[in-house]
CSV table of C-alpha atoms in Angstrom, one decimal:
chain,number,residue,atom,x,y,z
A,18,MET,CA,94.1,36.1,110.8
A,19,HIS,CA,96.4,34.2,108.6
A,20,ARG,CA,96.7,37.2,106.3
A,21,ARG,CA,97.6,39.5,109.2
A,22,LEU,CA,100.2,37.1,110.6
A,23,THR,CA,101.8,36.6,107.2
A,24,PHE,CA,102.1,40.4,106.7
A,25,ALA,CA,103.5,40.8,110.2
A,26,LEU,CA,106.2,38.3,109.6
A,27,LEU,CA,107.1,39.8,106.3
A,28,PHE,CA,107.3,43.2,107.8
A,29,LEU,CA,109.5,42.0,110.6
A,30,LEU,CA,112.0,40.8,108.1
A,31,CYS,CA,112.0,44.2,106.4
A,32,ILE,CA,112.5,46.1,109.6
A,33,VAL,CA,115.4,43.9,110.7
A,34,SER,CA,117.2,44.3,107.4
A,35,GLY,CA,116.4,48.0,107.1
A,36,TRP,CA,113.2,49.6,105.8
A,37,ALA,CA,112.4,48.0,102.4
A,38,GLY,CA,108.6,48.2,102.4
A,39,ALA,CA,108.5,51.5,100.6
A,40,GLN,CA,110.4,52.5,97.5
A,41,SER,CA,111.3,55.9,98.9
A,42,ARG,CA,113.8,56.4,101.7
A,43,PRO,CA,113.7,59.5,103.9
A,44,GLN,CA,116.1,62.2,102.9
A,45,ARG,CA,115.8,64.1,106.2
A,46,ALA,CA,116.7,62.3,109.4
A,47,ASP,CA,116.5,65.2,111.8
A,48,LEU,CA,115.1,68.7,112.2
A,49,GLY,CA,118.3,70.5,111.4
A,50,GLY,CA,118.7,72.0,114.9
A,51,GLU,CA,117.3,71.9,118.4
A,52,ALA,CA,113.5,72.1,118.5
A,53,ARG,CA,111.5,71.8,121.7
A,54,SER,CA,108.1,73.4,121.0
A,55,PHE,CA,105.6,71.9,118.7
A,56,LEU,CA,102.1,72.5,117.3
A,57,TRP,CA,100.2,69.4,116.6
A,58,VAL,CA,97.7,69.6,113.7
A,59,GLY,CA,95.5,66.7,113.0
A,60,ASN,CA,92.4,64.7,114.1
A,61,SER,CA,91.2,62.1,116.5
A,62,PHE,CA,94.2,59.9,116.0
A,63,PHE,CA,96.1,62.6,118.0
A,64,TYR,CA,93.4,63.4,120.6
A,65,TYR,CA,92.5,59.9,121.7
A,66,ASN,CA,93.6,58.8,125.2
A,67,ASN,CA,94.0,62.4,126.5
A,68,SER,CA,96.0,63.6,123.5
A,69,MET,CA,99.3,62.2,122.2
A,70,HIS,CA,101.3,65.5,122.7
A,71,GLY,CA,100.9,65.2,126.5
A,72,HIS,CA,102.3,61.6,126.5
A,73,VAL,CA,105.3,62.8,124.5
A,74,ALA,CA,106.0,65.5,127.0
A,75,ALA,CA,105.6,63.1,129.9
A,76,ILE,CA,108.0,60.6,128.3
A,77,GLY,CA,110.7,63.4,128.1
A,78,ARG,CA,110.1,64.4,131.8
A,79,GLY,CA,110.5,60.8,132.9
A,80,LEU,CA,114.0,60.5,131.5
A,81,ASN,CA,117.3,61.2,133.4
A,82,PRO,CA,118.3,63.8,132.5
A,83,PRO,CA,114.8,65.0,131.5
A,84,VAL,CA,114.0,66.4,128.0
A,85,ALA,CA,111.6,69.3,128.0
A,86,LEU,CA,109.1,69.3,125.1
A,87,ARG,CA,106.2,71.7,124.8
A,88,GLY,CA,103.2,70.9,122.7
A,89,VAL,CA,99.9,72.4,121.8
A,90,SER,CA,97.3,70.2,120.0
A,91,LEU,CA,94.8,71.6,117.4
A,92,THR,CA,92.6,68.7,116.2
A,93,ILE,CA,89.3,68.4,114.3
A,94,SER,CA,87.3,65.1,114.5
A,95,GLY,CA,87.5,63.2,111.2
A,96,SER,CA,89.5,66.0,109.5
A,97,GLY,CA,92.0,66.0,106.7
A,98,ILE,CA,94.8,68.5,106.6
A,99,ASP,CA,92.9,70.6,104.2
A,100,TRP,CA,90.3,71.4,107.0
A,101,HIS,CA,93.0,73.3,108.9
A,102,ASP,CA,94.1,76.9,108.4
A,103,VAL,CA,97.6,76.5,109.6
A,104,ARG,CA,98.6,80.1,108.7
A,105,SER,CA,96.0,81.4,111.2
A,106,TYR,CA,97.4,79.0,113.9
A,107,LEU,CA,100.9,80.4,113.6
A,108,ARG,CA,100.3,84.1,114.0
A,109,PRO,CA,102.6,85.4,116.7
A,110,ASP,CA,101.5,85.9,120.2
A,111,LEU,CA,98.2,84.1,119.9
A,112,ILE,CA,98.0,80.3,120.1
A,113,GLY,CA,100.6,79.2,122.7
A,114,ARG,CA,101.4,82.5,124.2
A,115,TYR,CA,100.9,81.2,127.7
A,116,SER,CA,101.1,77.8,129.4
A,117,PHE,CA,99.6,76.3,132.5
A,118,VAL,CA,102.4,75.1,134.9
A,119,GLY,CA,102.7,73.8,138.4
A,120,ASP,CA,99.6,74.2,140.5
A,121,ASN,CA,97.6,75.5,137.5
A,122,GLN,CA,99.6,78.7,137.3
A,123,ILE,CA,99.9,80.7,134.1
A,124,ALA,CA,103.3,81.3,132.6
A,125,PHE,CA,103.6,83.7,129.7
A,126,ASN,CA,105.9,82.5,127.0
A,127,LYS,CA,108.4,84.6,125.1
A,128,SER,CA,106.8,87.0,122.7
A,129,GLY,CA,106.9,86.2,119.0
A,130,ARG,CA,107.0,82.8,117.2
A,131,GLN,CA,105.7,80.2,119.6
A,132,PHE,CA,106.6,76.9,117.9
A,133,ASP,CA,109.8,75.4,116.5
A,134,GLY,CA,107.9,72.8,114.4
A,135,VAL,CA,104.4,71.8,113.3
A,136,ILE,CA,103.5,68.1,113.4
A,137,MET,CA,100.9,67.3,110.8
A,138,MET,CA,98.8,64.3,109.7
A,139,ASP,CA,96.2,64.0,107.1
A,140,CYS,CA,93.1,61.9,107.6
A,141,SER,CA,93.9,58.2,108.1
A,142,GLN,CA,93.3,57.2,104.5
A,143,CYS,CA,93.6,60.5,102.7
A,144,PRO,CA,97.2,60.1,101.5
A,145,ILE,CA,96.3,56.9,99.6
A,146,HIS,CA,92.6,57.5,98.8
A,147,PRO,CA,92.0,57.7,95.0
A,148,GLN,CA,90.0,60.9,95.3
A,149,LEU,CA,92.1,62.6,98.0
A,150,LYS,CA,95.7,61.6,97.5
A,151,SER,CA,96.3,64.5,95.2
A,152,VAL,CA,94.9,66.9,97.9
A,153,PHE,CA,97.3,65.3,100.4
A,154,ALA,CA,100.3,66.2,98.1
A,155,GLU,CA,99.0,69.7,97.4
A,156,GLN,CA,98.2,70.5,101.1
A,157,MET,CA,101.5,69.1,102.5
A,158,LYS,CA,103.3,71.4,100.1
A,159,LYS,CA,101.1,74.4,100.8
A,160,GLN,CA,101.2,73.9,104.6
A,161,SER,CA,105.0,73.2,104.6
A,162,GLN,CA,105.6,76.5,102.8
A,163,THR,CA,103.5,78.3,105.3
A,164,ILE,CA,105.3,76.8,108.2
A,165,VAL,CA,108.7,77.6,106.9
A,166,SER,CA,107.6,81.2,106.2
A,167,TYR,CA,107.0,81.5,109.9
A,168,GLY,CA,110.4,80.2,110.8
A,169,ALA,CA,109.4,76.8,111.9
A,170,ARG,CA,109.9,73.2,110.6
A,171,PRO,CA,107.3,71.0,109.0
A,172,VAL,CA,107.0,67.5,110.5
A,173,PHE,CA,104.8,64.8,108.9
A,174,PHE,CA,103.2,62.1,111.1
A,175,MET,CA,103.0,58.8,109.2
A,176,SER,CA,99.9,57.2,110.6
A,177,TRP,CA,99.2,53.5,111.0
A,178,ALA,CA,97.2,51.0,108.9
A,179,TYR,CA,93.7,50.0,109.9
A,180,LYS,CA,93.8,46.8,111.9
A,181,ASP,CA,91.9,44.9,109.2
A,182,LYS,CA,93.8,46.4,106.3
A,183,PRO,CA,97.6,45.8,107.0
A,184,GLU,CA,98.5,46.5,103.4
A,185,MET,CA,98.0,50.2,104.3
A,186,THR,CA,101.3,50.2,106.2
A,187,ALA,CA,103.5,50.2,103.1
A,188,GLN,CA,101.1,52.4,101.2
A,189,LEU,CA,101.1,55.1,103.9
A,190,ALA,CA,104.8,54.8,104.4
A,191,GLU,CA,105.4,55.5,100.7
A,192,ALA,CA,103.0,58.4,100.6
A,193,TYR,CA,104.4,60.1,103.7
A,194,THR,CA,108.0,59.4,102.8
A,195,SER,CA,107.6,60.8,99.3
A,196,ALA,CA,105.8,63.9,100.6
A,197,GLY,CA,108.5,64.4,103.3
A,198,ASN,CA,111.2,64.3,100.7
A,199,ALA,CA,109.3,66.6,98.4
A,200,ASN,CA,109.0,69.2,101.2
A,201,ASP,CA,112.2,68.7,103.1
A,202,ALA,CA,110.1,67.6,106.1
A,203,LEU,CA,111.0,65.1,108.8
A,204,VAL,CA,108.7,62.1,108.8
A,205,ILE,CA,107.8,60.3,112.0
A,206,PRO,CA,107.3,56.5,111.2
A,207,ALA,CA,104.5,55.8,113.7
A,208,GLY,CA,102.8,53.4,111.2
A,209,LEU,CA,105.9,51.4,110.8
A,210,ALA,CA,106.2,51.2,114.6
A,211,PHE,CA,102.7,49.7,114.8
A,212,ALA,CA,103.5,47.1,112.2
A,213,ASN,CA,106.8,46.3,113.9
A,214,ALA,CA,105.2,45.8,117.3
A,215,MET,CA,102.4,43.6,115.9
A,216,ALA,CA,105.0,41.5,114.0
A,217,LYS,CA,106.8,40.8,117.3
A,218,ARG,CA,103.6,40.4,119.5
A,219,PRO,CA,100.6,39.6,117.3
A,220,ASP,CA,98.3,39.4,120.3
A,221,LEU,CA,99.2,43.0,121.4
A,222,GLU,CA,96.1,45.2,121.1
A,223,LEU,CA,97.1,48.6,119.7
A,224,TYR,CA,93.5,49.5,118.5
A,225,GLN,CA,90.1,50.4,119.8
A,226,PRO,CA,87.3,48.1,118.8
A,227,ASP,CA,86.7,50.2,115.7
A,228,LYS,CA,90.1,48.9,114.3
A,229,ARG,CA,91.1,52.5,113.5
A,230,HIS,CA,91.8,54.5,116.6
A,231,PRO,CA,94.6,53.7,119.0
A,232,SER,CA,94.3,51.9,122.3
A,233,LEU,CA,96.3,53.4,125.2
A,234,ALA,CA,99.1,51.1,124.2
A,235,GLY,CA,98.9,52.4,120.6
A,236,THR,CA,99.0,56.0,121.7
A,237,TYR,CA,101.9,55.3,123.9
A,238,LEU,CA,103.8,53.5,121.1
A,239,ALA,CA,103.1,56.4,118.7
A,240,ALA,CA,104.2,58.9,121.4
A,241,CYS,CA,107.5,57.0,122.0
A,242,THR,CA,108.1,57.1,118.2
A,243,VAL,CA,107.4,60.8,118.0
A,244,PHE,CA,109.8,61.4,120.9
A,245,ALA,CA,112.6,59.3,119.4
A,246,ALA,CA,112.2,60.9,116.0
A,247,LEU,CA,112.2,64.5,117.3
A,248,THR,CA,115.0,64.2,119.8
A,249,LYS,CA,117.1,61.3,118.4
A,250,ARG,CA,117.1,59.9,121.9
A,251,SER,CA,115.7,56.6,122.9
A,252,PRO,CA,112.6,56.7,125.2
A,253,ALA,CA,113.8,53.6,126.9
A,254,GLY,CA,114.1,54.0,130.6
A,255,SER,CA,111.5,56.8,131.0
A,256,SER,CA,109.7,56.4,134.2
A,257,TYR,CA,106.4,57.5,132.5
A,258,ASN,CA,104.5,54.5,131.3
A,259,ALA,CA,101.0,56.0,130.9
A,260,GLY,CA,99.6,53.5,133.5
A,261,LEU,CA,100.6,50.5,131.3
A,262,ASP,CA,102.4,47.5,132.6
A,263,ARG,CA,106.1,48.4,132.9
A,264,ASP,CA,107.2,45.5,130.8
A,265,LEU,CA,104.8,46.4,128.1
A,266,ALA,CA,105.9,50.0,128.3
A,267,GLY,CA,109.5,48.9,128.0
A,268,PHE,CA,108.7,46.8,124.9
A,269,LEU,CA,106.9,49.8,123.3
A,270,GLN,CA,109.8,52.1,124.1
A,271,ALA,CA,112.3,49.7,122.6
A,272,THR,CA,110.2,49.1,119.5
A,273,ALA,CA,109.8,52.8,118.8
A,274,TRP,CA,113.5,53.4,119.0
A,275,GLU,CA,114.3,50.3,116.8
A,276,THR,CA,111.8,51.5,114.2
A,277,VAL,CA,113.1,55.0,114.1
A,278,GLN,CA,116.7,53.8,113.8
A,279,ALA,CA,115.8,51.4,110.9
A,280,TYR,CA,113.6,54.0,109.1
A,281,TYR,CA,116.4,56.6,109.1
A,282,GLY,CA,119.0,54.0,108.1
A,283,ARG,CA,121.0,54.2,111.3
């Protein structure tokens, strides 16, 4: 407990003064144009709590004026990014060609490319694992090139540290930021948002009992961070709180926005 609290306090100092926990700083701070449709490629960190992409869309709908974000999630339990055939996911007029809207009605989407961006994460320790970190670098390059060839933008989701291994925060931040810079990809600093929130409220439970997967509050915080990073708009004030206490939801919204602003150097 003392180790966790010490790390949390140190991280809070870093986040207040501007991100200094990783040597690399992100070179890309936006997507380079409007993007509203995203394919999510990952694992159980995405699909826990009824899938993060749905929470991101709901946060946008809950703002005034609303922000429309469309998402489709493709996840494999326990997977690394090398388990996914991203090229097959992006073939035109297949995945994402229609959506369910209103009272379970089907709306056919515009023909051709279905996604403006692809949000990817590797397995929770792959980017820093001695035997897999080289695979992470290779796959992020390969998948990014594939995504760009289809006219979309690669987006890297920086995952969070395990609850009992807070040192992973800085390690993952460095790995994802470096990979983002190497591939001209936007990086979403969800892991930094987790550390920031815990630094301010050490008793806040962002994890499942396994100390890896997110609680509902953890998923909501990550979703707020994704929304802020993709749209450059604060999620604060969204009427959607995922069933959480409104004060807690407000805290998580504010923390996500603060983290995104600090990470991108704003």
